[in-house]
Amino acid sequence: MHVPDGFINAPVSVAAGVVAAAAVAVSLRGARRELDERTAPLAGLVAAFIFAVQMLNFPVAAGTSGHLLGGALAAILVGPYTGVLCVSVVLLMQGILFADGGLTALGVNVTVMGVVTVVVAYAIFRGLLGILPPTRRSMTVAAFTGALLSVPAAAAAFTAVYAVGGTTDVPIGKVITAMVGVHVLIGIGEAAITAATVGAVIAVRPDLVHGARGLTAPLKLRVDGELVDAPAAAAVPATGGAGAGSTKKVRVTGLVTALVLAGFVSFYASADPDGLEKVAADKGIDEKVEEHAAADSPLADYSVKDVDDARLSGGLAGVIGVGVTVVAGTGIFWTVRRRRTEDLTAGATATSVSAG
């Protein structure tokens, strides 16, 4: 659903950019509360994983494909604020390096694919967990449902933006019917990928999943013949598991998976246009589409310039993309985490001084 340059006029693109910038600013502050020394590097990995899976277009109808948006997955794994940042990092890397998603439309893409999907998916996810029993199955069901509904919600959000600032005269009724209809089908794929990924991580390390914090239980100690809750610092994940204090195995597994998906599996992805591209071509939304400002990038269209072998070219581009995204994402999230540590240290110092 990457919106290219030329679909939305300049004033609305600027307004969407302001909204996106505000959302990112709020998310930077909110992410300080979500990230710690274990989850900061994992957040960078989540961004890289989303980048990789977005390369895997899957068929949803005759001549139409879809791909993961990733907002639901990111929000559930690392938190809604950090989730917005994850998707934003992916969109920025795609726009600058791979000419995917217009640069003038970056604000539209962050708002639609990042903010809307995260807010809708996480609200539904938390709402369902509030009425379902606190089990892994409930977590998977809630993740599936949130992801499923977040995609047509994003399609409706794009239609709203197009209704205000579209550069072509196409009846909005036809646009929203086509957009929501095809993205409901894409949402099924999004939901399956999200639920499978969340379920796999929960099965191994529920303590690392932001949305699975309700699945952890306090350590019980026997005192004078009675079981009592241990102090919070001594609590362990309910499922335990080897290496509960280390994230190395999870990080390595996730990175290898992302590299394999982007570097090898992506070659077998559907070549059909995605939902937005198909609707735009069918309805005439793309009449004023503009050439991407990064069209001459050596990685444009997810291929390495001057590498003639299509399989090798696409695979190398995917591997480079995963590497750049994980480095950029991890750097951003470590910086956010460090700011939180500095704030806590400053607060503790001020409290100590005032108490003295």
Coordinates of C-alpha atoms in Angstrom, one line a residue:
M1 CA 0.0 0.0 0.0
H2 CA 2.9 2.3 -0.5
V3 CA 1.5 5.6 -1.9
P4 CA 3.7 7.0 -4.7
D5 CA 4.3 10.6 -5.5
G6 CA 1.5 12.2 -7.5
F7 CA -1.5 10.5 -6.0
I8 CA -2.0 13.2 -3.4
N9 CA -1.6 16.9 -3.9
A10 CA 1.0 19.0 -2.3
P11 CA -1.1 20.7 0.5
V12 CA -2.5 17.5 1.8
S13 CA 0.8 15.7 1.5
V14 CA 2.3 18.5 3.7
A15 CA -0.5 18.2 6.2
A16 CA -0.1 14.4 6.3
G17 CA 3.7 15.0 6.9
V18 CA 2.9 17.2 9.8
V19 CA 0.6 14.6 11.3
A20 CA 3.2 11.9 10.7
A21 CA 5.9 14.0 12.3
A22 CA 3.7 14.7 15.4
A23 CA 3.0 11.0 15.7
V24 CA 6.7 10.1 15.5
A25 CA 7.5 12.8 18.1
V26 CA 4.9 11.4 20.5
S27 CA 6.1 7.9 19.8
L28 CA 9.7 8.8 20.5
R29 CA 8.6 9.9 24.0
G30 CA 6.3 7.0 24.5
A31 CA 8.9 4.5 23.4
R32 CA 11.1 5.5 26.3
R33 CA 8.6 3.7 28.6
E34 CA 8.5 0.6 26.4
L35 CA 12.1 0.0 25.7
D36 CA 14.7 -1.5 28.0
E37 CA 18.2 -3.0 27.6
R38 CA 16.7 -6.2 26.2
T39 CA 13.9 -4.9 24.0
A40 CA 15.8 -2.0 22.4
P41 CA 17.9 -4.3 20.0
L42 CA 14.8 -6.5 19.5
A43 CA 12.9 -3.5 18.2
G44 CA 15.5 -2.9 15.5
L45 CA 15.2 -6.6 14.6
V46 CA 11.4 -6.3 14.4
A47 CA 11.8 -3.4 11.9
A48 CA 14.2 -5.5 9.8
F49 CA 11.8 -8.5 9.9
I50 CA 8.9 -6.3 8.7
F51 CA 11.1 -5.0 5.9
A52 CA 11.9 -8.6 4.9
V53 CA 8.3 -9.8 5.0
Q54 CA 7.1 -6.9 3.0
M55 CA 9.1 -8.2 0.1
L56 CA 7.0 -11.3 0.1
N57 CA 3.9 -10.3 -1.9
F58 CA 1.3 -13.1 -1.8
P59 CA -1.6 -13.5 -4.3
V60 CA -5.0 -12.5 -3.0
A61 CA -7.1 -12.4 -6.2
A62 CA -6.7 -12.6 -9.9
G63 CA -3.9 -10.3 -10.9
T64 CA -3.6 -8.8 -7.4
S65 CA -1.2 -9.4 -4.6
G66 CA -0.7 -8.1 -1.0
H67 CA 2.0 -7.8 1.5
L68 CA 2.4 -7.3 5.3
L69 CA 1.9 -3.8 6.5
G70 CA 3.4 -4.7 9.9
G71 CA 1.8 -2.3 12.3
A72 CA -0.1 -4.9 14.2
L73 CA 3.0 -7.2 14.5
A74 CA 5.3 -4.4 15.7
A75 CA 2.8 -3.0 18.2
I76 CA 2.2 -6.4 19.8
L77 CA 5.8 -7.4 19.9
V78 CA 7.4 -4.2 21.1
G79 CA 4.6 -1.8 22.0
P80 CA 2.4 0.7 20.1
Y81 CA 4.8 3.7 20.4
T82 CA 7.8 1.6 19.4
G83 CA 5.6 0.0 16.7
V84 CA 5.0 3.3 15.0
L85 CA 8.7 4.0 15.0
C86 CA 9.5 0.5 13.6
V87 CA 7.1 1.0 10.6
S88 CA 8.4 4.5 10.1
V89 CA 12.0 3.3 9.9
V90 CA 11.0 0.7 7.3
L91 CA 9.1 3.2 5.2
L92 CA 12.0 5.6 5.3
M93 CA 14.5 3.0 4.2
Q94 CA 12.2 1.8 1.4
G95 CA 11.6 5.3 0.2
I96 CA 15.2 6.5 0.2
L97 CA 17.1 3.4 -0.9
F98 CA 14.6 1.3 -2.9
A99 CA 12.3 4.0 -4.5
D100 CA 9.3 2.3 -2.9
G101 CA 6.7 4.8 -1.7
G102 CA 7.0 8.4 -2.7
L103 CA 9.2 10.8 -0.8
T104 CA 6.6 13.6 -0.9
A105 CA 4.1 10.9 0.1
L106 CA 6.2 9.7 3.1
G107 CA 3.9 11.5 5.5
V108 CA 0.9 9.9 4.0
N109 CA 2.5 6.4 4.1
V110 CA 3.6 6.8 7.8
T111 CA 0.2 8.0 8.8
V112 CA -1.7 5.3 6.9
M113 CA 0.6 2.3 7.1
G114 CA 2.2 3.1 10.5
V115 CA -0.1 5.2 12.7
V116 CA -3.5 3.9 11.6
T117 CA -2.5 0.2 11.6
V118 CA -0.9 0.4 15.0
V119 CA -3.7 2.3 16.7
V120 CA -6.5 0.1 15.2
A121 CA -4.7 -3.2 15.7
Y122 CA -3.5 -2.5 19.2
A123 CA -6.8 -1.1 20.4
I124 CA -8.6 -4.3 19.1
F125 CA -5.9 -6.5 20.6
R126 CA -6.1 -5.0 24.0
G127 CA -9.9 -4.9 23.9
L128 CA -10.1 -8.6 23.1
L129 CA -7.6 -9.5 25.8
G130 CA -9.8 -7.6 28.3
I131 CA -12.6 -10.1 27.7
L132 CA -10.7 -13.3 26.8
P133 CA -8.9 -15.5 29.3
P134 CA -5.2 -14.7 29.7
T135 CA -3.9 -17.6 27.7
R136 CA -1.5 -18.0 24.7
R137 CA -4.5 -19.0 22.5
S138 CA -6.3 -15.8 23.4
M139 CA -3.2 -13.8 22.6
T140 CA -3.0 -15.4 19.2
V141 CA -6.7 -14.8 18.5
A142 CA -6.5 -11.2 19.5
A143 CA -3.4 -10.7 17.4
F144 CA -5.1 -12.3 14.4
T145 CA -8.2 -10.1 14.7
G146 CA -6.3 -6.9 15.3
A147 CA -4.1 -7.5 12.3
L148 CA -7.0 -8.5 10.1
L149 CA -9.0 -5.3 10.8
S150 CA -6.0 -3.0 10.7
V151 CA -5.5 -3.5 6.9
P152 CA -9.0 -2.4 5.6
A153 CA -8.8 0.4 8.2
A154 CA -5.6 1.6 6.5
A155 CA -7.3 1.3 3.1
A156 CA -10.2 3.4 4.4
A157 CA -7.7 6.0 5.8
F158 CA -6.0 6.2 2.4
T159 CA -9.4 6.7 0.8
A160 CA -10.1 9.6 3.2
V161 CA -6.8 11.2 2.4
Y162 CA -7.5 10.8 -1.3
A163 CA -11.0 12.2 -1.0
V164 CA -9.4 15.4 0.4
G165 CA -6.3 15.7 -1.8
G166 CA -6.5 13.3 -4.7
T167 CA -5.1 14.5 -7.9
T168 CA -7.6 12.8 -10.2
D169 CA -11.4 13.0 -10.3
V170 CA -12.5 9.5 -9.4
P171 CA -15.8 8.9 -7.5
I172 CA -14.9 8.2 -3.8
G173 CA -17.6 5.5 -3.5
K174 CA -15.8 3.4 -6.2
V175 CA -12.4 4.0 -4.6
I176 CA -13.4 3.0 -1.1
T177 CA -15.4 -0.1 -2.2
A178 CA -12.4 -1.3 -4.3
M179 CA -9.8 -0.5 -1.7
V180 CA -11.5 -2.0 1.4
G181 CA -12.7 -5.0 -0.6
V182 CA -9.2 -6.1 -1.8
H183 CA -7.6 -5.1 1.5
V184 CA -9.9 -7.3 3.5
L185 CA -8.4 -10.2 1.6
I186 CA -4.9 -8.9 2.2
G187 CA -5.8 -8.5 5.8
I188 CA -6.3 -12.3 6.0
G189 CA -2.7 -12.8 5.0
E190 CA -1.5 -10.1 7.4
A191 CA -3.4 -11.7 10.2
A192 CA -2.0 -15.1 9.5
I193 CA 1.6 -13.8 9.4
T194 CA 1.1 -11.7 12.6
A195 CA -0.6 -14.5 14.6
A196 CA 2.0 -17.1 13.5
T197 CA 4.9 -14.8 14.4
V198 CA 3.5 -13.6 17.7
G199 CA 2.6 -17.2 18.6
A200 CA 6.1 -18.4 17.8
V201 CA 7.8 -15.8 20.0
I202 CA 5.3 -16.3 22.9
A203 CA 6.0 -20.0 22.8
V204 CA 9.7 -19.4 23.4
R205 CA 10.0 -16.1 25.2
P206 CA 6.7 -14.5 26.3
D207 CA 8.7 -12.1 28.5
L208 CA 10.0 -10.4 25.4
V209 CA 6.5 -9.7 23.9
H210 CA 5.1 -6.4 25.0
G211 CA 1.5 -7.6 24.5
A212 CA 2.1 -10.8 26.4
R213 CA 2.9 -9.3 29.8
G214 CA -0.3 -10.6 31.2
L215 CA 1.0 -14.1 30.6
T216 CA 3.8 -13.7 33.1
A217 CA 3.3 -14.7 36.7
P218 CA 5.2 -13.8 39.9
L219 CA 7.6 -16.3 41.5
K220 CA 6.1 -17.9 44.5
L221 CA 8.0 -18.4 47.7
R222 CA 7.1 -20.7 50.6
V223 CA 7.1 -18.7 53.9
D224 CA 6.1 -20.5 57.1
G225 CA 4.3 -23.1 55.1
E226 CA 2.4 -20.6 52.9
L227 CA 3.0 -19.5 49.3
V228 CA 3.5 -15.8 48.9
D229 CA 4.5 -13.6 45.9
A230 CA 8.2 -13.0 45.6
P231 CA 9.4 -9.4 45.1
A232 CA 9.0 -8.1 41.6
A233 CA 12.7 -8.2 40.9
A234 CA 12.7 -11.9 41.5
A235 CA 9.8 -12.7 39.2
V236 CA 10.4 -14.9 36.2
P237 CA 8.3 -15.7 33.1
A238 CA 5.5 -18.1 33.7
T239 CA 6.9 -20.4 31.1
G240 CA 10.5 -20.2 32.2
G241 CA 12.7 -21.6 29.5
A242 CA 16.4 -21.8 28.9
G243 CA 18.2 -18.5 28.6
A244 CA 15.3 -16.5 30.0
G245 CA 17.7 -13.6 30.8
S246 CA 19.4 -13.5 27.4
T247 CA 18.0 -12.4 24.1
K248 CA 20.9 -13.6 22.0
K249 CA 19.2 -16.7 20.7
V250 CA 16.1 -14.8 19.7
R251 CA 18.1 -12.1 18.0
V252 CA 20.2 -14.5 16.0
T253 CA 17.2 -16.6 15.0
G254 CA 15.2 -13.5 14.0
L255 CA 18.0 -12.0 12.0
V256 CA 18.8 -15.2 10.1
T257 CA 15.1 -15.6 9.3
A258 CA 14.8 -12.1 8.0
L259 CA 17.9 -12.5 5.8
V260 CA 16.6 -15.8 4.4
L261 CA 13.2 -14.3 3.6
A262 CA 14.6 -11.2 2.0
G263 CA 17.6 -12.8 0.3
F264 CA 16.1 -16.0 -1.0
V265 CA 12.3 -16.5 -0.4
S266 CA 11.5 -13.0 -1.9
F267 CA 12.5 -14.3 -5.3
Y268 CA 9.4 -16.4 -5.3
A269 CA 7.0 -13.6 -4.3
S270 CA 4.1 -12.7 -6.5
A271 CA 4.9 -10.3 -9.2
D272 CA 1.3 -9.0 -9.5
P273 CA 0.6 -5.4 -8.4
D274 CA -0.5 -5.0 -4.8
G275 CA -3.9 -3.8 -3.7
L276 CA -3.3 -0.1 -4.1
E277 CA -1.5 -0.4 -7.4
K278 CA -4.3 -2.6 -8.8
V279 CA -7.1 -0.3 -7.7
A280 CA -5.2 2.8 -8.9
A281 CA -4.7 1.3 -12.3
D282 CA -8.3 0.1 -12.6
K283 CA -9.9 3.3 -11.3
G284 CA -7.5 5.8 -12.9
I285 CA -6.0 7.1 -9.6
D286 CA -2.5 6.8 -11.1
E287 CA -3.0 9.2 -14.0
K288 CA -0.8 11.8 -12.5
V289 CA 1.8 9.5 -10.8
E290 CA 5.3 10.9 -10.8
E291 CA 8.6 9.3 -11.2
H292 CA 10.3 8.5 -7.8
A293 CA 13.0 11.0 -6.8
A294 CA 15.2 8.0 -5.9
A295 CA 14.5 6.2 -9.2
D296 CA 18.3 6.2 -10.0
S297 CA 19.2 4.7 -6.7
P298 CA 21.5 1.6 -7.1
L299 CA 18.9 -0.4 -5.1
A300 CA 15.8 0.9 -6.8
D301 CA 13.0 -1.6 -7.3
Y302 CA 14.7 -4.0 -4.9
S303 CA 17.6 -4.9 -7.2
V304 CA 21.3 -4.1 -7.3
K305 CA 22.3 -2.0 -10.2
D306 CA 24.6 -3.7 -12.7
V307 CA 23.9 -7.2 -11.4
D308 CA 22.3 -8.9 -14.3
D309 CA 21.2 -12.1 -12.6
A310 CA 17.7 -11.3 -11.3
R311 CA 17.8 -13.8 -8.5
L312 CA 21.2 -12.6 -7.3
S313 CA 20.3 -9.0 -7.7
G314 CA 17.1 -9.2 -5.8
G315 CA 18.6 -11.3 -3.1
L316 CA 21.5 -8.9 -2.5
A317 CA 19.1 -6.0 -2.4
G318 CA 17.0 -7.8 0.2
V319 CA 20.0 -8.6 2.4
I320 CA 21.3 -5.1 2.2
G321 CA 17.9 -3.8 3.1
V322 CA 17.7 -6.0 6.1
G323 CA 21.1 -5.0 7.2
V324 CA 20.6 -1.3 6.8
T325 CA 17.2 -1.4 8.5
V326 CA 18.4 -3.4 11.5
V327 CA 21.4 -1.0 12.0
A328 CA 19.3 2.1 11.6
G329 CA 16.5 0.8 13.8
T330 CA 18.7 -0.5 16.5
G331 CA 20.6 2.8 16.6
I332 CA 17.4 4.8 17.0
F333 CA 16.0 2.5 19.7
W334 CA 19.2 2.4 21.7
T335 CA 19.3 6.2 21.6
V336 CA 15.7 6.3 22.8
R337 CA 16.6 3.8 25.6
R338 CA 19.6 5.8 26.6
R339 CA 17.5 9.0 26.9
R340 CA 15.2 7.1 29.3
T341 CA 18.1 6.0 31.4
E342 CA 19.5 9.6 31.5
D343 CA 16.0 10.9 32.6
L344 CA 15.7 8.2 35.3
T345 CA 19.2 9.0 36.6
A346 CA 18.6 12.7 36.6
G347 CA 15.3 12.2 38.4
A348 CA 16.9 10.0 41.0
T349 CA 19.7 12.5 41.6
A350 CA 17.2 15.3 42.0
T351 CA 15.3 13.3 44.5
S352 CA 18.4 12.4 46.4
V353 CA 19.5 16.0 46.6
S354 CA 16.1 17.3 47.7
A355 CA 15.9 14.5 50.4
G356 CA 19.4 15.5 51.7

